[in-house]
Amino acid sequence: LKLNFRTPQAGEVKVGLIGVDGRSVNDCDPMHGDCPGRVVTWKGNSDIGSAEGQPVTLQFKLRCAELFAVEWV
């Protein structure tokens, strides 16, 4: 999962996958800065932890942030 976003120094972006163990918004590593293609990680792991083809609900937590795009990779 990649994000295109921008935050000031005090801003933050986090992503959670509802119903996927270990992929909650609280497990997400905080992301900061001007990032055109940042890979989302949860405790250092970028695997989304869900079986291929299974529906996933995303939860975003933004603080002083602009989110421009989300890309599945």
PDB file of N, CA, C and O in Angstrom:
ATOM      1  N   LEU A   1       0.855  -1.166   0.000  1.00  0.00           N
ATOM      2  CA  LEU A   1       0.000   0.000   0.000  1.00  0.00           C
ATOM      3  C   LEU A   1       0.902   1.230   0.000  1.00  0.00           C
ATOM      4  O   LEU A   1       1.778   1.345   0.849  1.00  0.00           O
ATOM      5  N   LYS A   2       0.690   2.121  -0.966  1.00  0.00           N
ATOM      6  CA  LYS A   2       1.469   3.360  -1.053  1.00  0.00           C
ATOM      7  C   LYS A   2       0.550   4.569  -0.934  1.00  0.00           C
ATOM      8  O   LYS A   2      -0.580   4.539  -1.417  1.00  0.00           O
ATOM      9  N   LEU A   3       1.078   5.621  -0.329  1.00  0.00           N
ATOM     10  CA  LEU A   3       0.338   6.867  -0.184  1.00  0.00           C
ATOM     11  C   LEU A   3       1.123   8.024  -0.779  1.00  0.00           C
ATOM     12  O   LEU A   3       2.351   8.044  -0.723  1.00  0.00           O
ATOM     13  N   ASN A   4       0.384   8.980  -1.315  1.00  0.00           N
ATOM     14  CA  ASN A   4       0.940  10.261  -1.721  1.00  0.00           C
ATOM     15  C   ASN A   4       0.320  11.282  -0.781  1.00  0.00           C
ATOM     16  O   ASN A   4      -0.905  11.474  -0.785  1.00  0.00           O
ATOM     17  N   PHE A   5       1.151  11.915   0.054  1.00  0.00           N
ATOM     18  CA  PHE A   5       0.628  12.844   1.056  1.00  0.00           C
ATOM     19  C   PHE A   5       1.657  13.914   1.378  1.00  0.00           C
ATOM     20  O   PHE A   5       2.818  13.828   0.983  1.00  0.00           O
ATOM     21  N   ARG A   6       1.180  14.919   2.131  1.00  0.00           N
ATOM     22  CA  ARG A   6       2.075  15.981   2.599  1.00  0.00           C
ATOM     23  C   ARG A   6       1.635  16.405   3.988  1.00  0.00           C
ATOM     24  O   ARG A   6       0.439  16.557   4.243  1.00  0.00           O
ATOM     25  N   THR A   7       2.616  16.558   4.888  1.00  0.00           N
ATOM     26  CA  THR A   7       2.342  17.060   6.234  1.00  0.00           C
ATOM     27  C   THR A   7       3.402  18.091   6.598  1.00  0.00           C
ATOM     28  O   THR A   7       4.553  17.995   6.135  1.00  0.00           O
ATOM     29  N   PRO A   8       3.066  19.048   7.456  1.00  0.00           N
ATOM     30  CA  PRO A   8       4.113  19.878   8.044  1.00  0.00           C
ATOM     31  C   PRO A   8       4.841  19.037   9.101  1.00  0.00           C
ATOM     32  O   PRO A   8       4.466  17.891   9.363  1.00  0.00           O
ATOM     33  N   GLN A   9       5.828  19.614   9.735  1.00  0.00           N
ATOM     34  CA  GLN A   9       6.623  18.873  10.723  1.00  0.00           C
ATOM     35  C   GLN A   9       5.761  18.299  11.849  1.00  0.00           C
ATOM     36  O   GLN A   9       6.008  17.193  12.320  1.00  0.00           O
ATOM     37  N   ALA A  10       4.719  19.014  12.243  1.00  0.00           N
ATOM     38  CA  ALA A  10       3.856  18.547  13.337  1.00  0.00           C
ATOM     39  C   ALA A  10       2.760  17.592  12.859  1.00  0.00           C
ATOM     40  O   ALA A  10       2.029  17.048  13.668  1.00  0.00           O
ATOM     41  N   GLY A  11       2.642  17.372  11.555  1.00  0.00           N
ATOM     42  CA  GLY A  11       1.584  16.524  11.013  1.00  0.00           C
ATOM     43  C   GLY A  11       1.941  15.048  11.051  1.00  0.00           C
ATOM     44  O   GLY A  11       3.079  14.661  11.305  1.00  0.00           O
ATOM     45  N   GLU A  12       0.918  14.226  10.741  1.00  0.00           N
ATOM     46  CA  GLU A  12       1.121  12.778  10.790  1.00  0.00           C
ATOM     47  C   GLU A  12       0.032  12.078   9.989  1.00  0.00           C
ATOM     48  O   GLU A  12      -1.112  12.529   9.950  1.00  0.00           O
ATOM     49  N   VAL A  13       0.388  10.964   9.367  1.00  0.00           N
ATOM     50  CA  VAL A  13      -0.564  10.109   8.657  1.00  0.00           C
ATOM     51  C   VAL A  13      -0.391   8.687   9.176  1.00  0.00           C
ATOM     52  O   VAL A  13       0.732   8.206   9.326  1.00  0.00           O
ATOM     53  N   LYS A  14      -1.526   8.016   9.442  1.00  0.00           N
ATOM     54  CA  LYS A  14      -1.533   6.603   9.819  1.00  0.00           C
ATOM     55  C   LYS A  14      -2.677   5.923   9.086  1.00  0.00           C
ATOM     56  O   LYS A  14      -3.703   6.550   8.819  1.00  0.00           O
ATOM     57  N   VAL A  15      -2.505   4.630   8.788  1.00  0.00           N
ATOM     58  CA  VAL A  15      -3.532   3.859   8.095  1.00  0.00           C
ATOM     59  C   VAL A  15      -3.769   2.558   8.855  1.00  0.00           C
ATOM     60  O   VAL A  15      -2.823   1.909   9.289  1.00  0.00           O
ATOM     61  N   GLY A  16      -5.035   2.202   8.989  1.00  0.00           N
ATOM     62  CA  GLY A  16      -5.391   0.926   9.593  1.00  0.00           C
ATOM     63  C   GLY A  16      -6.238   0.110   8.636  1.00  0.00           C
ATOM     64  O   GLY A  16      -6.911   0.652   7.763  1.00  0.00           O
ATOM     65  N   LEU A  17      -6.166  -1.202   8.774  1.00  0.00           N
ATOM     66  CA  LEU A  17      -7.003  -2.118   8.004  1.00  0.00           C
ATOM     67  C   LEU A  17      -7.979  -2.755   8.991  1.00  0.00           C
ATOM     68  O   LEU A  17      -7.579  -3.535   9.861  1.00  0.00           O
ATOM     69  N   ILE A  18      -9.245  -2.395   8.868  1.00  0.00           N
ATOM     70  CA  ILE A  18     -10.258  -2.861   9.804  1.00  0.00           C
ATOM     71  C   ILE A  18     -10.406  -4.382   9.697  1.00  0.00           C
ATOM     72  O   ILE A  18     -10.537  -4.934   8.612  1.00  0.00           O
ATOM     73  N   GLY A  19     -10.340  -5.061  10.846  1.00  0.00           N
ATOM     74  CA  GLY A  19     -10.548  -6.503  10.893  1.00  0.00           C
ATOM     75  C   GLY A  19      -9.326  -7.342  10.553  1.00  0.00           C
ATOM     76  O   GLY A  19      -9.425  -8.558  10.460  1.00  0.00           O
ATOM     77  N   VAL A  20      -8.152  -6.707  10.370  1.00  0.00           N
ATOM     78  CA  VAL A  20      -6.919  -7.447  10.077  1.00  0.00           C
ATOM     79  C   VAL A  20      -5.998  -7.311  11.289  1.00  0.00           C
ATOM     80  O   VAL A  20      -5.584  -6.210  11.642  1.00  0.00           O
ATOM     81  N   ASP A  21      -5.704  -8.436  11.941  1.00  0.00           N
ATOM     82  CA  ASP A  21      -4.859  -8.420  13.136  1.00  0.00           C
ATOM     83  C   ASP A  21      -3.495  -7.818  12.852  1.00  0.00           C
ATOM     84  O   ASP A  21      -2.854  -8.136  11.842  1.00  0.00           O
ATOM     85  N   GLY A  22      -3.039  -6.933  13.743  1.00  0.00           N
ATOM     86  CA  GLY A  22      -1.725  -6.322  13.628  1.00  0.00           C
ATOM     87  C   GLY A  22      -1.640  -5.203  12.598  1.00  0.00           C
ATOM     88  O   GLY A  22      -0.559  -4.709  12.317  1.00  0.00           O
ATOM     89  N   ARG A  23      -2.796  -4.804  12.031  1.00  0.00           N
ATOM     90  CA  ARG A  23      -2.791  -3.749  11.004  1.00  0.00           C
ATOM     91  C   ARG A  23      -3.738  -2.609  11.368  1.00  0.00           C
ATOM     92  O   ARG A  23      -4.270  -1.929  10.506  1.00  0.00           O
ATOM     93  N   SER A  24      -3.905  -2.376  12.655  1.00  0.00           N
ATOM     94  CA  SER A  24      -4.770  -1.278  13.094  1.00  0.00           C
ATOM     95  C   SER A  24      -4.049   0.053  12.905  1.00  0.00           C
ATOM     96  O   SER A  24      -2.833   0.100  12.685  1.00  0.00           O
ATOM     97  N   VAL A  25      -4.800   1.129  13.023  1.00  0.00           N
ATOM     98  CA  VAL A  25      -4.211   2.455  12.903  1.00  0.00           C
ATOM     99  C   VAL A  25      -3.182   2.670  14.021  1.00  0.00           C
ATOM    100  O   VAL A  25      -2.194   3.372  13.832  1.00  0.00           O
ATOM    101  N   ASN A  26      -3.366   2.026  15.173  1.00  0.00           N
ATOM    102  CA  ASN A  26      -2.403   2.146  16.277  1.00  0.00           C
ATOM    103  C   ASN A  26      -1.119   1.371  16.014  1.00  0.00           C
ATOM    104  O   ASN A  26      -0.072   1.692  16.574  1.00  0.00           O
ATOM    105  N   ASP A  27      -1.178   0.346  15.165  1.00  0.00           N
ATOM    106  CA  ASP A  27       0.015  -0.434  14.811  1.00  0.00           C
ATOM    107  C   ASP A  27       0.815   0.224  13.687  1.00  0.00           C
ATOM    108  O   ASP A  27       1.969  -0.137  13.453  1.00  0.00           O
ATOM    109  N   CYS A  28       0.199   1.172  12.976  1.00  0.00           N
ATOM    110  CA  CYS A  28       0.841   1.805  11.820  1.00  0.00           C
ATOM    111  C   CYS A  28       2.006   2.690  12.262  1.00  0.00           C
ATOM    112  O   CYS A  28       1.899   3.446  13.235  1.00  0.00           O
ATOM    113  N   ASP A  29       3.113   2.589  11.529  1.00  0.00           N
ATOM    114  CA  ASP A  29       4.250   3.479  11.778  1.00  0.00           C
ATOM    115  C   ASP A  29       3.881   4.873  11.278  1.00  0.00           C
ATOM    116  O   ASP A  29       3.421   5.018  10.141  1.00  0.00           O
ATOM    117  N   PRO A  30       4.041   5.914  12.121  1.00  0.00           N
ATOM    118  CA  PRO A  30       3.661   7.264  11.719  1.00  0.00           C
ATOM    119  C   PRO A  30       4.472   7.740  10.513  1.00  0.00           C
ATOM    120  O   PRO A  30       5.659   7.438  10.393  1.00  0.00           O
ATOM    121  N   MET A  31       3.807   8.477   9.633  1.00  0.00           N
ATOM    122  CA  MET A  31       4.453   8.995   8.424  1.00  0.00           C
ATOM    123  C   MET A  31       4.351  10.514   8.418  1.00  0.00           C
ATOM    124  O   MET A  31       3.303  11.077   8.755  1.00  0.00           O
ATOM    125  N   HIS A  32       5.452  11.169   8.012  1.00  0.00           N
ATOM    126  CA  HIS A  32       5.547  12.623   8.018  1.00  0.00           C
ATOM    127  C   HIS A  32       6.233  13.096   6.738  1.00  0.00           C
ATOM    128  O   HIS A  32       6.978  12.335   6.124  1.00  0.00           O
ATOM    129  N   GLY A  33       6.004  14.355   6.381  1.00  0.00           N
ATOM    130  CA  GLY A  33       6.754  14.978   5.300  1.00  0.00           C
ATOM    131  C   GLY A  33       5.981  15.081   3.996  1.00  0.00           C
ATOM    132  O   GLY A  33       4.769  14.942   3.954  1.00  0.00           O
ATOM    133  N   ASP A  34       6.732  15.324   2.923  1.00  0.00           N
ATOM    134  CA  ASP A  34       6.177  15.440   1.571  1.00  0.00           C
ATOM    135  C   ASP A  34       6.569  14.169   0.829  1.00  0.00           C
ATOM    136  O   ASP A  34       7.699  14.026   0.372  1.00  0.00           O
ATOM    137  N   CYS A  35       5.643  13.230   0.735  1.00  0.00           N
ATOM    138  CA  CYS A  35       5.950  11.883   0.253  1.00  0.00           C
ATOM    139  C   CYS A  35       5.070  11.511  -0.940  1.00  0.00           C
ATOM    140  O   CYS A  35       3.884  11.238  -0.769  1.00  0.00           O
ATOM    141  N   PRO A  36       5.625  11.455  -2.140  1.00  0.00           N
ATOM    142  CA  PRO A  36       4.835  11.113  -3.317  1.00  0.00           C
ATOM    143  C   PRO A  36       4.565   9.611  -3.479  1.00  0.00           C
ATOM    144  O   PRO A  36       3.698   9.233  -4.251  1.00  0.00           O
ATOM    145  N   GLY A  37       5.276   8.757  -2.757  1.00  0.00           N
ATOM    146  CA  GLY A  37       5.088   7.313  -2.916  1.00  0.00           C
ATOM    147  C   GLY A  37       5.562   6.545  -1.709  1.00  0.00           C
ATOM    148  O   GLY A  37       6.370   5.627  -1.816  1.00  0.00           O
ATOM    149  N   ARG A  38       5.061   6.873  -0.544  1.00  0.00           N
ATOM    150  CA  ARG A  38       5.505   6.246   0.709  1.00  0.00           C
ATOM    151  C   ARG A  38       4.770   4.930   0.932  1.00  0.00           C
ATOM    152  O   ARG A  38       3.540   4.862   0.873  1.00  0.00           O
ATOM    153  N   VAL A  39       5.520   3.868   1.202  1.00  0.00           N
ATOM    154  CA  VAL A  39       4.944   2.560   1.515  1.00  0.00           C
ATOM    155  C   VAL A  39       4.509   2.569   2.981  1.00  0.00           C
ATOM    156  O   VAL A  39       5.270   2.947   3.868  1.00  0.00           O
ATOM    157  N   VAL A  40       3.284   2.140   3.223  1.00  0.00           N
ATOM    158  CA  VAL A  40       2.737   2.070   4.586  1.00  0.00           C
ATOM    159  C   VAL A  40       3.305   0.835   5.275  1.00  0.00           C
ATOM    160  O   VAL A  40       3.362  -0.249   4.681  1.00  0.00           O
ATOM    161  N   THR A  41       3.714   0.997   6.542  1.00  0.00           N
ATOM    162  CA  THR A  41       4.213  -0.131   7.328  1.00  0.00           C
ATOM    163  C   THR A  41       3.525  -0.161   8.693  1.00  0.00           C
ATOM    164  O   THR A  41       3.135   0.871   9.231  1.00  0.00           O
ATOM    165  N   TRP A  42       3.377  -1.354   9.204  1.00  0.00           N
ATOM    166  CA  TRP A  42       2.834  -1.585  10.528  1.00  0.00           C
ATOM    167  C   TRP A  42       3.908  -2.317  11.321  1.00  0.00           C
ATOM    168  O   TRP A  42       4.239  -3.466  11.007  1.00  0.00           O
ATOM    169  N   LYS A  43       4.483  -1.625  12.295  1.00  0.00           N
ATOM    170  CA  LYS A  43       5.593  -2.162  13.094  1.00  0.00           C
ATOM    171  C   LYS A  43       6.695  -2.696  12.182  1.00  0.00           C
ATOM    172  O   LYS A  43       7.240  -3.780  12.376  1.00  0.00           O
ATOM    173  N   GLY A  44       6.992  -1.935  11.121  1.00  0.00           N
ATOM    174  CA  GLY A  44       8.074  -2.262  10.199  1.00  0.00           C
ATOM    175  C   GLY A  44       7.726  -3.219   9.083  1.00  0.00           C
ATOM    176  O   GLY A  44       8.543  -3.503   8.222  1.00  0.00           O
ATOM    177  N   ASN A  45       6.509  -3.730   9.040  1.00  0.00           N
ATOM    178  CA  ASN A  45       6.111  -4.718   8.042  1.00  0.00           C
ATOM    179  C   ASN A  45       5.137  -4.088   7.046  1.00  0.00           C
ATOM    180  O   ASN A  45       4.109  -3.547   7.434  1.00  0.00           O
ATOM    181  N   SER A  46       5.435  -4.198   5.747  1.00  0.00           N
ATOM    182  CA  SER A  46       4.576  -3.581   4.731  1.00  0.00           C
ATOM    183  C   SER A  46       3.501  -4.526   4.181  1.00  0.00           C
ATOM    184  O   SER A  46       2.633  -4.086   3.429  1.00  0.00           O
ATOM    185  N   ASP A  47       3.533  -5.804   4.545  1.00  0.00           N
ATOM    186  CA  ASP A  47       2.514  -6.767   4.091  1.00  0.00           C
ATOM    187  C   ASP A  47       1.166  -6.392   4.697  1.00  0.00           C
ATOM    188  O   ASP A  47       1.071  -6.153   5.905  1.00  0.00           O
ATOM    189  N   ILE A  48       0.107  -6.357   3.879  1.00  0.00           N
ATOM    190  CA  ILE A  48      -1.187  -5.942   4.423  1.00  0.00           C
ATOM    191  C   ILE A  48      -1.834  -6.998   5.315  1.00  0.00           C
ATOM    192  O   ILE A  48      -2.782  -6.708   6.023  1.00  0.00           O
ATOM    193  N   GLY A  49      -1.360  -8.224   5.269  1.00  0.00           N
ATOM    194  CA  GLY A  49      -1.832  -9.257   6.188  1.00  0.00           C
ATOM    195  C   GLY A  49      -3.219  -9.781   5.896  1.00  0.00           C
ATOM    196  O   GLY A  49      -3.855 -10.372   6.764  1.00  0.00           O
ATOM    197  N   SER A  50      -3.700  -9.575   4.686  1.00  0.00           N
ATOM    198  CA  SER A  50      -5.023 -10.050   4.297  1.00  0.00           C
ATOM    199  C   SER A  50      -4.878 -10.924   3.061  1.00  0.00           C
ATOM    200  O   SER A  50      -4.024 -10.668   2.211  1.00  0.00           O
ATOM    201  N   ALA A  51      -5.703 -11.959   2.960  1.00  0.00           N
ATOM    202  CA  ALA A  51      -5.640 -12.859   1.806  1.00  0.00           C
ATOM    203  C   ALA A  51      -6.015 -12.110   0.527  1.00  0.00           C
ATOM    204  O   ALA A  51      -6.895 -11.245   0.534  1.00  0.00           O
ATOM    205  N   GLU A  52      -5.352 -12.466  -0.567  1.00  0.00           N
ATOM    206  CA  GLU A  52      -5.632 -11.842  -1.856  1.00  0.00           C
ATOM    207  C   GLU A  52      -7.084 -12.085  -2.245  1.00  0.00           C
ATOM    208  O   GLU A  52      -7.615 -13.181  -2.086  1.00  0.00           O
ATOM    209  N   GLY A  53      -7.731 -11.041  -2.743  1.00  0.00           N
ATOM    210  CA  GLY A  53      -9.115 -11.145  -3.166  1.00  0.00           C
ATOM    211  C   GLY A  53     -10.128 -10.870  -2.064  1.00  0.00           C
ATOM    212  O   GLY A  53     -11.319 -10.760  -2.333  1.00  0.00           O
ATOM    213  N   GLN A  54      -9.674 -10.780  -0.809  1.00  0.00           N
ATOM    214  CA  GLN A  54     -10.569 -10.484   0.300  1.00  0.00           C
ATOM    215  C   GLN A  54     -10.797  -8.975   0.395  1.00  0.00           C
ATOM    216  O   GLN A  54      -9.867  -8.194   0.261  1.00  0.00           O
ATOM    217  N   PRO A  55     -12.039  -8.548   0.633  1.00  0.00           N
ATOM    218  CA  PRO A  55     -12.295  -7.110   0.779  1.00  0.00           C
ATOM    219  C   PRO A  55     -11.625  -6.562   2.034  1.00  0.00           C
ATOM    220  O   PRO A  55     -11.509  -7.272   3.040  1.00  0.00           O
ATOM    221  N   VAL A  56     -11.170  -5.328   1.950  1.00  0.00           N
ATOM    222  CA  VAL A  56     -10.489  -4.667   3.057  1.00  0.00           C
ATOM    223  C   VAL A  56     -11.081  -3.272   3.233  1.00  0.00           C
ATOM    224  O   VAL A  56     -11.339  -2.579   2.249  1.00  0.00           O
ATOM    225  N   THR A  57     -11.294  -2.874   4.475  1.00  0.00           N
ATOM    226  CA  THR A  57     -11.750  -1.520   4.777  1.00  0.00           C
ATOM    227  C   THR A  57     -10.581  -0.746   5.371  1.00  0.00           C
ATOM    228  O   THR A  57      -9.967  -1.187   6.344  1.00  0.00           O
ATOM    229  N   LEU A  58     -10.271   0.396   4.759  1.00  0.00           N
ATOM    230  CA  LEU A  58      -9.164   1.233   5.219  1.00  0.00           C
ATOM    231  C   LEU A  58      -9.670   2.287   6.197  1.00  0.00           C
ATOM    232  O   LEU A  58     -10.758   2.831   6.024  1.00  0.00           O
ATOM    233  N   GLN A  59      -8.854   2.575   7.209  1.00  0.00           N
ATOM    234  CA  GLN A  59      -9.132   3.654   8.159  1.00  0.00           C
ATOM    235  C   GLN A  59      -7.932   4.597   8.122  1.00  0.00           C
ATOM    236  O   GLN A  59      -6.792   4.154   8.264  1.00  0.00           O
ATOM    237  N   PHE A  60      -8.188   5.880   7.923  1.00  0.00           N
ATOM    238  CA  PHE A  60      -7.117   6.866   7.872  1.00  0.00           C
ATOM    239  C   PHE A  60      -7.185   7.772   9.084  1.00  0.00           C
ATOM    240  O   PHE A  60      -8.278   8.204   9.483  1.00  0.00           O
ATOM    241  N   LYS A  61      -6.013   8.053   9.659  1.00  0.00           N
ATOM    242  CA  LYS A  61      -5.914   9.011  10.754  1.00  0.00           C
ATOM    243  C   LYS A  61      -4.932  10.086  10.295  1.00  0.00           C
ATOM    244  O   LYS A  61      -3.737   9.803  10.113  1.00  0.00           O
ATOM    245  N   LEU A  62      -5.454  11.289  10.064  1.00  0.00           N
ATOM    246  CA  LEU A  62      -4.649  12.394   9.559  1.00  0.00           C
ATOM    247  C   LEU A  62      -4.624  13.516  10.590  1.00  0.00           C
ATOM    248  O   LEU A  62      -5.662  13.871  11.151  1.00  0.00           O
ATOM    249  N   ARG A  63      -3.439  14.067  10.803  1.00  0.00           N
ATOM    250  CA  ARG A  63      -3.309  15.252  11.659  1.00  0.00           C
ATOM    251  C   ARG A  63      -2.492  16.271  10.881  1.00  0.00           C
ATOM    252  O   ARG A  63      -1.334  16.005  10.532  1.00  0.00           O
ATOM    253  N   CYS A  64      -3.095  17.394  10.574  1.00  0.00           N
ATOM    254  CA  CYS A  64      -2.435  18.452   9.784  1.00  0.00           C
ATOM    255  C   CYS A  64      -1.830  17.848   8.525  1.00  0.00           C
ATOM    256  O   CYS A  64      -0.636  17.995   8.262  1.00  0.00           O
ATOM    257  N   ALA A  65      -2.633  17.126   7.753  1.00  0.00           N
ATOM    258  CA  ALA A  65      -2.111  16.402   6.596  1.00  0.00           C
ATOM    259  C   ALA A  65      -3.045  16.534   5.399  1.00  0.00           C
ATOM    260  O   ALA A  65      -4.252  16.727   5.559  1.00  0.00           O
ATOM    261  N   GLU A  66      -2.446  16.402   4.216  1.00  0.00           N
ATOM    262  CA  GLU A  66      -3.193  16.346   2.975  1.00  0.00           C
ATOM    263  C   GLU A  66      -2.891  14.999   2.323  1.00  0.00           C
ATOM    264  O   GLU A  66      -1.733  14.654   2.118  1.00  0.00           O
ATOM    265  N   LEU A  67      -3.937  14.241   1.993  1.00  0.00           N
ATOM    266  CA  LEU A  67      -3.790  12.939   1.337  1.00  0.00           C
ATOM    267  C   LEU A  67      -4.253  13.095  -0.100  1.00  0.00           C
ATOM    268  O   LEU A  67      -5.385  13.503  -0.356  1.00  0.00           O
ATOM    269  N   PHE A  68      -3.362  12.780  -1.060  1.00  0.00           N
ATOM    270  CA  PHE A  68      -3.660  12.978  -2.471  1.00  0.00           C
ATOM    271  C   PHE A  68      -4.007  11.686  -3.193  1.00  0.00           C
ATOM    272  O   PHE A  68      -4.813  11.702  -4.122  1.00  0.00           O
ATOM    273  N   ALA A  69      -3.391  10.563  -2.819  1.00  0.00           N
ATOM    274  CA  ALA A  69      -3.633   9.313  -3.547  1.00  0.00           C
ATOM    275  C   ALA A  69      -3.288   8.103  -2.681  1.00  0.00           C
ATOM    276  O   ALA A  69      -2.427   8.163  -1.814  1.00  0.00           O
ATOM    277  N   VAL A  70      -3.993   6.996  -2.984  1.00  0.00           N
ATOM    278  CA  VAL A  70      -3.744   5.692  -2.361  1.00  0.00           C
ATOM    279  C   VAL A  70      -3.553   4.700  -3.503  1.00  0.00           C
ATOM    280  O   VAL A  70      -4.327   4.685  -4.451  1.00  0.00           O
ATOM    281  N   GLU A  71      -2.504   3.878  -3.405  1.00  0.00           N
ATOM    282  CA  GLU A  71      -2.203   2.911  -4.475  1.00  0.00           C
ATOM    283  C   GLU A  71      -1.917   1.541  -3.869  1.00  0.00           C
ATOM    284  O   GLU A  71      -1.095   1.405  -2.966  1.00  0.00           O
ATOM    285  N   TRP A  72      -2.608   0.504  -4.396  1.00  0.00           N
ATOM    286  CA  TRP A  72      -2.299  -0.881  -4.024  1.00  0.00           C
ATOM    287  C   TRP A  72      -1.129  -1.335  -4.899  1.00  0.00           C
ATOM    288  O   TRP A  72      -1.191  -1.199  -6.112  1.00  0.00           O
ATOM    289  N   VAL A  73      -0.103  -1.862  -4.279  1.00  0.00           N
ATOM    290  CA  VAL A  73       1.071  -2.355  -5.036  1.00  0.00           C
ATOM    291  C   VAL A  73       1.406  -3.773  -4.653  1.00  0.00           C
ATOM    292  O   VAL A  73       1.012  -4.259  -3.640  1.00  0.00           O
TER     293      VAL A  73
END
